[in-house]
Amino acid sequence: MLTALVIDDEQFAREELIEQLSESHNITVVGEAPNAIVGLKKINELRPDVVFVDIQMPQVTGLDLLSMLDPDTMPYVVFVTAYDQYAIQAFEDNAFDYLLKPVEPQRLVKTLQKLERDAQKGTLSQNVATIASEHLAQVPCMGHNRIVLIPTSRVESVYTDLSGVHVRSADQTATTQLTLKTLEEKTPLLRCHRQYLVNVQHIREITLLDNGLAEVITTSNFTIPISRRYLKALKEVIGLKA
């Protein structure tokens, strides 16, 4: 049986869709989220087969969320929208399923039948490149009972440890649900170490160490290691001779 996550900032619409899905014997709702950032966290935690996501949500839209997912591990996405038929054409052209609000039971049944058929054939996947943005303008982070959106231009570095992926700007450090791989592919941040990314616009200096290693000092005095594997490429990017 397929598992599903419902993401919608409208509580009534979210609850109504969950109730409709619960009446089906083909799918189990394993969670819900009131916004895209919490939704991203639950996608990573619950690993649902399918995500039903509203497009128009504040701060981070459903399309923004699509851009934040790793194509290698992302669930199948069904958009739930109040858009008119002309706007819907974009999803049809790119083979993305959608449901118009208010969701009609008969239309939902067709979507679930399609999901079940594709799952049985092993074709429950989508090409996100056709509709997802290639770049992230901001990095969504979660703190203590708060959501923080940090513009990528302000990010000095990103690093990962056992507790998660951490984003550092001049005035704060916050934790994100995005992977280093996604941030490397979708932002100007460059890999300088297996566990670190750096924004070259915030490099104040590079200190060369023994054994071919080095360190970056950022404009806010953060020290970031550079491994031998990435030193030559990083020096070339900032215009230094390798």
PDB file of C-alpha atoms in Angstrom:
ATOM      1  CA  MET A   1       0.000   0.000   0.000  1.00  0.00           C
ATOM      2  CA  LEU A   2       1.261   3.473  -0.887  1.00  0.00           C
ATOM      3  CA  THR A   3       2.014   6.035   1.826  1.00  0.00           C
ATOM      4  CA  ALA A   4       1.192   9.728   1.510  1.00  0.00           C
ATOM      5  CA  LEU A   5       1.975  13.101   3.071  1.00  0.00           C
ATOM      6  CA  VAL A   6      -0.381  16.106   2.732  1.00  0.00           C
ATOM      7  CA  ILE A   7       1.098  19.625   2.734  1.00  0.00           C
ATOM      8  CA  ASP A   8      -1.272  22.607   2.735  1.00  0.00           C
ATOM      9  CA  ASP A   9      -1.327  25.844   4.737  1.00  0.00           C
ATOM     10  CA  GLU A  10      -5.140  25.831   4.764  1.00  0.00           C
ATOM     11  CA  GLN A  11      -6.132  23.584   7.648  1.00  0.00           C
ATOM     12  CA  PHE A  12      -9.646  22.884   6.376  1.00  0.00           C
ATOM     13  CA  ALA A  13      -8.417  21.930   2.900  1.00  0.00           C
ATOM     14  CA  ARG A  14      -5.698  19.745   4.412  1.00  0.00           C
ATOM     15  CA  GLU A  15      -8.098  17.930   6.735  1.00  0.00           C
ATOM     16  CA  GLU A  16     -10.671  17.450   3.985  1.00  0.00           C
ATOM     17  CA  LEU A  17      -8.129  15.871   1.634  1.00  0.00           C
ATOM     18  CA  ILE A  18      -6.815  13.616   4.402  1.00  0.00           C
ATOM     19  CA  GLU A  19     -10.372  12.474   5.101  1.00  0.00           C
ATOM     20  CA  GLN A  20     -10.948  11.711   1.430  1.00  0.00           C
ATOM     21  CA  LEU A  21      -7.677   9.797   1.190  1.00  0.00           C
ATOM     22  CA  SER A  22      -8.506   7.811   4.332  1.00  0.00           C
ATOM     23  CA  GLU A  23     -11.582   6.434   2.577  1.00  0.00           C
ATOM     24  CA  SER A  24      -9.370   4.769  -0.013  1.00  0.00           C
ATOM     25  CA  HIS A  25      -7.953   1.283   0.488  1.00  0.00           C
ATOM     26  CA  ASN A  26      -5.026   2.048  -1.812  1.00  0.00           C
ATOM     27  CA  ILE A  27      -3.136   4.645   0.218  1.00  0.00           C
ATOM     28  CA  THR A  28      -2.284   5.465   3.833  1.00  0.00           C
ATOM     29  CA  VAL A  29      -1.698   9.038   5.044  1.00  0.00           C
ATOM     30  CA  VAL A  30       1.371   8.936   7.294  1.00  0.00           C
ATOM     31  CA  GLY A  31       1.580  12.658   8.044  1.00  0.00           C
ATOM     32  CA  GLU A  32       0.613  16.239   7.294  1.00  0.00           C
ATOM     33  CA  ALA A  33       2.307  19.636   7.322  1.00  0.00           C
ATOM     34  CA  PRO A  34       1.027  23.246   7.453  1.00  0.00           C
ATOM     35  CA  ASN A  35       3.801  24.665   5.254  1.00  0.00           C
ATOM     36  CA  ALA A  36       6.524  23.627   2.846  1.00  0.00           C
ATOM     37  CA  ILE A  37       9.412  23.858   5.302  1.00  0.00           C
ATOM     38  CA  VAL A  38       7.787  21.549   7.843  1.00  0.00           C
ATOM     39  CA  GLY A  39       6.736  19.438   4.863  1.00  0.00           C
ATOM     40  CA  LEU A  40      10.349  19.095   3.729  1.00  0.00           C
ATOM     41  CA  LYS A  41      11.322  17.905   7.204  1.00  0.00           C
ATOM     42  CA  LYS A  42       8.536  15.313   7.220  1.00  0.00           C
ATOM     43  CA  ILE A  43       9.414  14.120   3.724  1.00  0.00           C
ATOM     44  CA  ASN A  44      12.942  13.413   4.948  1.00  0.00           C
ATOM     45  CA  GLU A  45      11.684  11.723   8.116  1.00  0.00           C
ATOM     46  CA  LEU A  46       8.740   9.703   6.783  1.00  0.00           C
ATOM     47  CA  ARG A  47       9.881   8.973   3.213  1.00  0.00           C
ATOM     48  CA  PRO A  48       6.322   8.841   1.800  1.00  0.00           C
ATOM     49  CA  ASP A  49       5.658   7.387  -1.638  1.00  0.00           C
ATOM     50  CA  VAL A  50       3.428  10.320  -2.605  1.00  0.00           C
ATOM     51  CA  VAL A  51       3.158  13.949  -1.518  1.00  0.00           C
ATOM     52  CA  PHE A  52       0.001  15.976  -2.084  1.00  0.00           C
ATOM     53  CA  VAL A  53       1.165  19.587  -1.947  1.00  0.00           C
ATOM     54  CA  ASP A  54      -0.619  22.915  -2.318  1.00  0.00           C
ATOM     55  CA  ILE A  55       1.051  25.292  -4.756  1.00  0.00           C
ATOM     56  CA  GLN A  56       0.143  28.642  -3.230  1.00  0.00           C
ATOM     57  CA  MET A  57       1.668  28.744   0.249  1.00  0.00           C
ATOM     58  CA  PRO A  58       3.340  31.708   1.986  1.00  0.00           C
ATOM     59  CA  GLN A  59       7.141  32.127   1.974  1.00  0.00           C
ATOM     60  CA  VAL A  60       7.890  28.792   0.287  1.00  0.00           C
ATOM     61  CA  THR A  61       5.492  27.609  -2.415  1.00  0.00           C
ATOM     62  CA  GLY A  62       4.816  24.080  -3.550  1.00  0.00           C
ATOM     63  CA  LEU A  63       7.006  24.691  -6.608  1.00  0.00           C
ATOM     64  CA  ASP A  64       9.794  25.998  -4.379  1.00  0.00           C
ATOM     65  CA  LEU A  65       9.519  22.805  -2.352  1.00  0.00           C
ATOM     66  CA  LEU A  66       9.876  20.734  -5.506  1.00  0.00           C
ATOM     67  CA  SER A  67      13.184  22.505  -6.196  1.00  0.00           C
ATOM     68  CA  MET A  68      14.452  21.561  -2.732  1.00  0.00           C
ATOM     69  CA  LEU A  69      13.933  17.813  -3.128  1.00  0.00           C
ATOM     70  CA  ASP A  70      16.698  15.443  -4.133  1.00  0.00           C
ATOM     71  CA  PRO A  71      15.638  13.922  -7.492  1.00  0.00           C
ATOM     72  CA  ASP A  72      17.240  10.606  -6.501  1.00  0.00           C
ATOM     73  CA  THR A  73      15.060  10.126  -3.418  1.00  0.00           C
ATOM     74  CA  MET A  74      12.044  12.387  -3.936  1.00  0.00           C
ATOM     75  CA  PRO A  75       8.489  11.061  -3.660  1.00  0.00           C
ATOM     76  CA  TYR A  76       5.902  11.289  -6.407  1.00  0.00           C
ATOM     77  CA  VAL A  77       4.277  14.748  -6.279  1.00  0.00           C
ATOM     78  CA  VAL A  78       0.609  15.558  -6.837  1.00  0.00           C
ATOM     79  CA  PHE A  79      -0.130  19.282  -6.867  1.00  0.00           C
ATOM     80  CA  VAL A  80      -3.325  20.528  -5.232  1.00  0.00           C
ATOM     81  CA  THR A  81      -4.277  23.907  -6.614  1.00  0.00           C
ATOM     82  CA  ALA A  82      -6.978  26.495  -7.128  1.00  0.00           C
ATOM     83  CA  TYR A  83      -5.373  27.554 -10.417  1.00  0.00           C
ATOM     84  CA  ASP A  84      -7.600  27.778 -13.465  1.00  0.00           C
ATOM     85  CA  GLN A  85      -7.401  25.390 -16.383  1.00  0.00           C
ATOM     86  CA  TYR A  86      -4.991  27.557 -18.376  1.00  0.00           C
ATOM     87  CA  ALA A  87      -2.367  27.536 -15.632  1.00  0.00           C
ATOM     88  CA  ILE A  88      -2.896  23.793 -15.154  1.00  0.00           C
ATOM     89  CA  GLN A  89      -1.722  23.185 -18.715  1.00  0.00           C
ATOM     90  CA  ALA A  90       1.881  23.599 -17.554  1.00  0.00           C
ATOM     91  CA  PHE A  91       1.533  20.591 -15.269  1.00  0.00           C
ATOM     92  CA  GLU A  92      -0.164  18.500 -17.943  1.00  0.00           C
ATOM     93  CA  ASP A  93       2.569  19.306 -20.453  1.00  0.00           C
ATOM     94  CA  ASN A  94       5.206  18.122 -17.967  1.00  0.00           C
ATOM     95  CA  ALA A  95       3.335  14.965 -16.849  1.00  0.00           C
ATOM     96  CA  PHE A  96       2.709  16.147 -13.302  1.00  0.00           C
ATOM     97  CA  ASP A  97      -0.556  15.117 -11.724  1.00  0.00           C
ATOM     98  CA  TYR A  98      -2.783  17.727 -10.108  1.00  0.00           C
ATOM     99  CA  LEU A  99      -6.071  18.141  -8.261  1.00  0.00           C
ATOM    100  CA  LEU A 100      -8.211  21.240  -8.483  1.00  0.00           C
ATOM    101  CA  LYS A 101      -9.672  22.697  -5.296  1.00  0.00           C
ATOM    102  CA  PRO A 102     -12.203  21.832  -4.041  1.00  0.00           C
ATOM    103  CA  VAL A 103     -11.079  18.265  -4.696  1.00  0.00           C
ATOM    104  CA  GLU A 104     -13.808  16.186  -6.332  1.00  0.00           C
ATOM    105  CA  PRO A 105     -13.975  12.574  -5.087  1.00  0.00           C
ATOM    106  CA  GLN A 106     -14.225  11.163  -8.618  1.00  0.00           C
ATOM    107  CA  ARG A 107     -11.109  13.052  -9.732  1.00  0.00           C
ATOM    108  CA  LEU A 108      -9.200  11.889  -6.660  1.00  0.00           C
ATOM    109  CA  VAL A 109     -10.150   8.277  -7.417  1.00  0.00           C
ATOM    110  CA  LYS A 110      -8.621   8.618 -10.905  1.00  0.00           C
ATOM    111  CA  THR A 111      -5.394   9.981  -9.405  1.00  0.00           C
ATOM    112  CA  LEU A 112      -5.195   7.132  -6.906  1.00  0.00           C
ATOM    113  CA  GLN A 113      -5.866   4.553  -9.596  1.00  0.00           C
ATOM    114  CA  LYS A 114      -3.066   6.022 -11.719  1.00  0.00           C
ATOM    115  CA  LEU A 115      -0.690   5.995  -8.739  1.00  0.00           C
ATOM    116  CA  GLU A 116      -1.499   2.361  -8.022  1.00  0.00           C
ATOM    117  CA  ARG A 117      -0.984   1.331 -11.665  1.00  0.00           C
ATOM    118  CA  ASP A 118       2.334   3.165 -11.893  1.00  0.00           C
ATOM    119  CA  ALA A 119       3.502   1.706  -8.572  1.00  0.00           C
ATOM    120  CA  GLN A 120       2.689  -1.824  -9.745  1.00  0.00           C
ATOM    121  CA  LYS A 121       4.633  -1.232 -12.956  1.00  0.00           C
ATOM    122  CA  GLY A 122       7.511   0.339 -11.047  1.00  0.00           C
ATOM    123  CA  THR A 123       7.164   3.671 -12.864  1.00  0.00           C
ATOM    124  CA  LEU A 124       6.187   5.864  -9.920  1.00  0.00           C
ATOM    125  CA  SER A 125       8.677   8.645 -10.678  1.00  0.00           C
ATOM    126  CA  GLN A 126       8.860  12.107 -12.216  1.00  0.00           C
ATOM    127  CA  ASN A 127      11.380  14.308 -13.987  1.00  0.00           C
ATOM    128  CA  VAL A 128      11.531  17.352 -11.700  1.00  0.00           C
ATOM    129  CA  ALA A 129      13.863  19.213 -14.070  1.00  0.00           C
ATOM    130  CA  THR A 130      10.927  20.004 -16.348  1.00  0.00           C
ATOM    131  CA  ILE A 131       9.181  22.183 -13.777  1.00  0.00           C
ATOM    132  CA  ALA A 132      11.442  22.779 -10.760  1.00  0.00           C
ATOM    133  CA  SER A 133      13.604  25.884 -10.546  1.00  0.00           C
ATOM    134  CA  GLU A 134      17.315  25.353 -11.193  1.00  0.00           C
ATOM    135  CA  HIS A 135      18.356  27.757  -8.441  1.00  0.00           C
ATOM    136  CA  LEU A 136      17.373  28.449  -4.840  1.00  0.00           C
ATOM    137  CA  ALA A 137      17.131  32.118  -3.880  1.00  0.00           C
ATOM    138  CA  GLN A 138      16.862  31.296  -0.190  1.00  0.00           C
ATOM    139  CA  VAL A 139      17.677  28.442   2.161  1.00  0.00           C
ATOM    140  CA  PRO A 140      14.856  27.349   4.499  1.00  0.00           C
ATOM    141  CA  CYS A 141      15.985  26.648   8.062  1.00  0.00           C
ATOM    142  CA  MET A 142      14.265  25.660  11.272  1.00  0.00           C
ATOM    143  CA  GLY A 143      15.177  26.819  14.782  1.00  0.00           C
ATOM    144  CA  HIS A 144      13.486  26.737  18.164  1.00  0.00           C
ATOM    145  CA  ASN A 145       9.801  27.165  17.283  1.00  0.00           C
ATOM    146  CA  ARG A 146      10.670  29.348  14.320  1.00  0.00           C
ATOM    147  CA  ILE A 147      11.291  29.192  10.601  1.00  0.00           C
ATOM    148  CA  VAL A 148      14.156  31.152   9.072  1.00  0.00           C
ATOM    149  CA  LEU A 149      14.679  31.881   5.378  1.00  0.00           C
ATOM    150  CA  ILE A 150      18.271  32.898   4.665  1.00  0.00           C
ATOM    151  CA  PRO A 151      19.011  34.426   1.233  1.00  0.00           C
ATOM    152  CA  THR A 152      21.708  32.395  -0.486  1.00  0.00           C
ATOM    153  CA  SER A 153      23.723  35.586  -1.054  1.00  0.00           C
ATOM    154  CA  ARG A 154      24.074  35.958   2.732  1.00  0.00           C
ATOM    155  CA  VAL A 155      25.153  32.377   3.369  1.00  0.00           C
ATOM    156  CA  GLU A 156      28.874  32.204   4.136  1.00  0.00           C
ATOM    157  CA  SER A 157      29.175  28.458   4.573  1.00  0.00           C
ATOM    158  CA  VAL A 158      27.271  25.243   5.105  1.00  0.00           C
ATOM    159  CA  TYR A 159      28.521  22.222   6.993  1.00  0.00           C
ATOM    160  CA  THR A 160      27.218  18.872   8.107  1.00  0.00           C
ATOM    161  CA  ASP A 161      27.751  16.886  11.307  1.00  0.00           C
ATOM    162  CA  LEU A 162      25.936  14.152  13.210  1.00  0.00           C
ATOM    163  CA  SER A 163      23.148  16.552  14.208  1.00  0.00           C
ATOM    164  CA  GLY A 164      22.319  17.739  10.685  1.00  0.00           C
ATOM    165  CA  VAL A 165      23.136  20.311   8.006  1.00  0.00           C
ATOM    166  CA  HIS A 166      23.934  23.802   9.330  1.00  0.00           C
ATOM    167  CA  VAL A 167      23.827  27.131   7.474  1.00  0.00           C
ATOM    168  CA  ARG A 168      26.020  30.009   8.648  1.00  0.00           C
ATOM    169  CA  SER A 169      25.591  33.673   7.798  1.00  0.00           C
ATOM    170  CA  ALA A 170      27.242  36.679   9.424  1.00  0.00           C
ATOM    171  CA  ASP A 171      24.625  36.909  12.176  1.00  0.00           C
ATOM    172  CA  GLN A 172      23.237  33.412  12.690  1.00  0.00           C
ATOM    173  CA  THR A 173      23.644  29.665  12.370  1.00  0.00           C
ATOM    174  CA  ALA A 174      20.540  27.605  11.593  1.00  0.00           C
ATOM    175  CA  THR A 175      19.728  24.022  10.632  1.00  0.00           C
ATOM    176  CA  THR A 176      18.243  23.109   7.256  1.00  0.00           C
ATOM    177  CA  GLN A 177      16.549  19.988   5.918  1.00  0.00           C
ATOM    178  CA  LEU A 178      18.313  20.421   2.577  1.00  0.00           C
ATOM    179  CA  THR A 179      21.223  18.130   1.797  1.00  0.00           C
ATOM    180  CA  LEU A 180      24.714  19.317   0.915  1.00  0.00           C
ATOM    181  CA  LYS A 181      24.182  17.761  -2.511  1.00  0.00           C
ATOM    182  CA  THR A 182      21.045  19.838  -3.157  1.00  0.00           C
ATOM    183  CA  LEU A 183      22.690  23.036  -1.905  1.00  0.00           C
ATOM    184  CA  GLU A 184      25.754  22.399  -4.045  1.00  0.00           C
ATOM    185  CA  GLU A 185      23.625  21.862  -7.147  1.00  0.00           C
ATOM    186  CA  LYS A 186      21.037  24.609  -6.569  1.00  0.00           C
ATOM    187  CA  THR A 187      23.097  27.490  -5.091  1.00  0.00           C
ATOM    188  CA  PRO A 188      26.409  29.276  -5.866  1.00  0.00           C
ATOM    189  CA  LEU A 189      28.012  27.504  -2.880  1.00  0.00           C
ATOM    190  CA  LEU A 190      31.103  25.470  -3.777  1.00  0.00           C
ATOM    191  CA  ARG A 191      32.369  22.256  -2.257  1.00  0.00           C
ATOM    192  CA  CYS A 192      35.654  22.731  -0.390  1.00  0.00           C
ATOM    193  CA  HIS A 193      35.537  19.652   1.830  1.00  0.00           C
ATOM    194  CA  ARG A 194      33.496  16.483   2.148  1.00  0.00           C
ATOM    195  CA  GLN A 195      31.478  18.140   4.928  1.00  0.00           C
ATOM    196  CA  TYR A 196      31.649  21.826   3.897  1.00  0.00           C
ATOM    197  CA  LEU A 197      30.405  24.230   1.232  1.00  0.00           C
ATOM    198  CA  VAL A 198      31.594  27.828   0.981  1.00  0.00           C
ATOM    199  CA  ASN A 199      30.329  30.994  -0.700  1.00  0.00           C
ATOM    200  CA  VAL A 200      33.284  32.391  -2.656  1.00  0.00           C
ATOM    201  CA  GLN A 201      31.826  35.894  -2.316  1.00  0.00           C
ATOM    202  CA  HIS A 202      32.480  35.658   1.424  1.00  0.00           C
ATOM    203  CA  ILE A 203      36.072  34.374   1.311  1.00  0.00           C
ATOM    204  CA  ARG A 204      38.423  36.833   3.014  1.00  0.00           C
ATOM    205  CA  GLU A 205      41.562  34.712   2.686  1.00  0.00           C
ATOM    206  CA  ILE A 206      42.875  31.209   2.097  1.00  0.00           C
ATOM    207  CA  THR A 207      45.586  29.983   4.449  1.00  0.00           C
ATOM    208  CA  LEU A 208      47.842  27.276   3.046  1.00  0.00           C
ATOM    209  CA  LEU A 209      48.777  24.558   5.529  1.00  0.00           C
ATOM    210  CA  ASP A 210      51.115  21.567   5.493  1.00  0.00           C
ATOM    211  CA  ASN A 211      50.488  18.429   3.436  1.00  0.00           C
ATOM    212  CA  GLY A 212      48.568  20.303   0.728  1.00  0.00           C
ATOM    213  CA  LEU A 213      45.692  21.269   3.032  1.00  0.00           C
ATOM    214  CA  ALA A 214      44.283  24.761   3.504  1.00  0.00           C
ATOM    215  CA  GLU A 215      41.682  26.805   5.355  1.00  0.00           C
ATOM    216  CA  VAL A 216      39.212  29.444   4.292  1.00  0.00           C
ATOM    217  CA  ILE A 217      38.683  32.470   6.499  1.00  0.00           C
ATOM    218  CA  THR A 218      35.308  34.037   5.725  1.00  0.00           C
ATOM    219  CA  THR A 219      34.365  37.692   6.033  1.00  0.00           C
ATOM    220  CA  SER A 220      32.849  36.931   9.445  1.00  0.00           C
ATOM    221  CA  ASN A 221      35.990  35.083  10.604  1.00  0.00           C
ATOM    222  CA  PHE A 222      34.626  31.564  10.265  1.00  0.00           C
ATOM    223  CA  THR A 223      37.387  29.027   9.628  1.00  0.00           C
ATOM    224  CA  ILE A 224      36.537  26.334   7.089  1.00  0.00           C
ATOM    225  CA  PRO A 225      38.785  23.401   6.131  1.00  0.00           C
ATOM    226  CA  ILE A 226      39.774  22.812   2.517  1.00  0.00           C
ATOM    227  CA  SER A 227      40.777  19.320   1.521  1.00  0.00           C
ATOM    228  CA  ARG A 228      43.462  18.604  -1.088  1.00  0.00           C
ATOM    229  CA  ARG A 229      40.796  17.285  -3.440  1.00  0.00           C
ATOM    230  CA  TYR A 230      39.065  20.692  -3.747  1.00  0.00           C
ATOM    231  CA  LEU A 231      41.913  23.192  -3.198  1.00  0.00           C
ATOM    232  CA  LYS A 232      43.019  23.552  -6.810  1.00  0.00           C
ATOM    233  CA  ALA A 233      39.473  24.118  -8.120  1.00  0.00           C
ATOM    234  CA  LEU A 234      38.677  26.629  -5.372  1.00  0.00           C
ATOM    235  CA  LYS A 235      41.849  28.634  -6.044  1.00  0.00           C
ATOM    236  CA  GLU A 236      41.011  28.750  -9.750  1.00  0.00           C
ATOM    237  CA  VAL A 237      37.472  29.984  -9.055  1.00  0.00           C
ATOM    238  CA  ILE A 238      38.723  32.940  -7.012  1.00  0.00           C
ATOM    239  CA  GLY A 239      41.446  33.741  -9.561  1.00  0.00           C
ATOM    240  CA  LEU A 240      44.554  32.353  -7.850  1.00  0.00           C
ATOM    241  CA  LYS A 241      47.169  30.241  -9.577  1.00  0.00           C
ATOM    242  CA  ALA A 242      46.897  26.587  -8.632  1.00  0.00           C
TER     243      ALA A 242
END
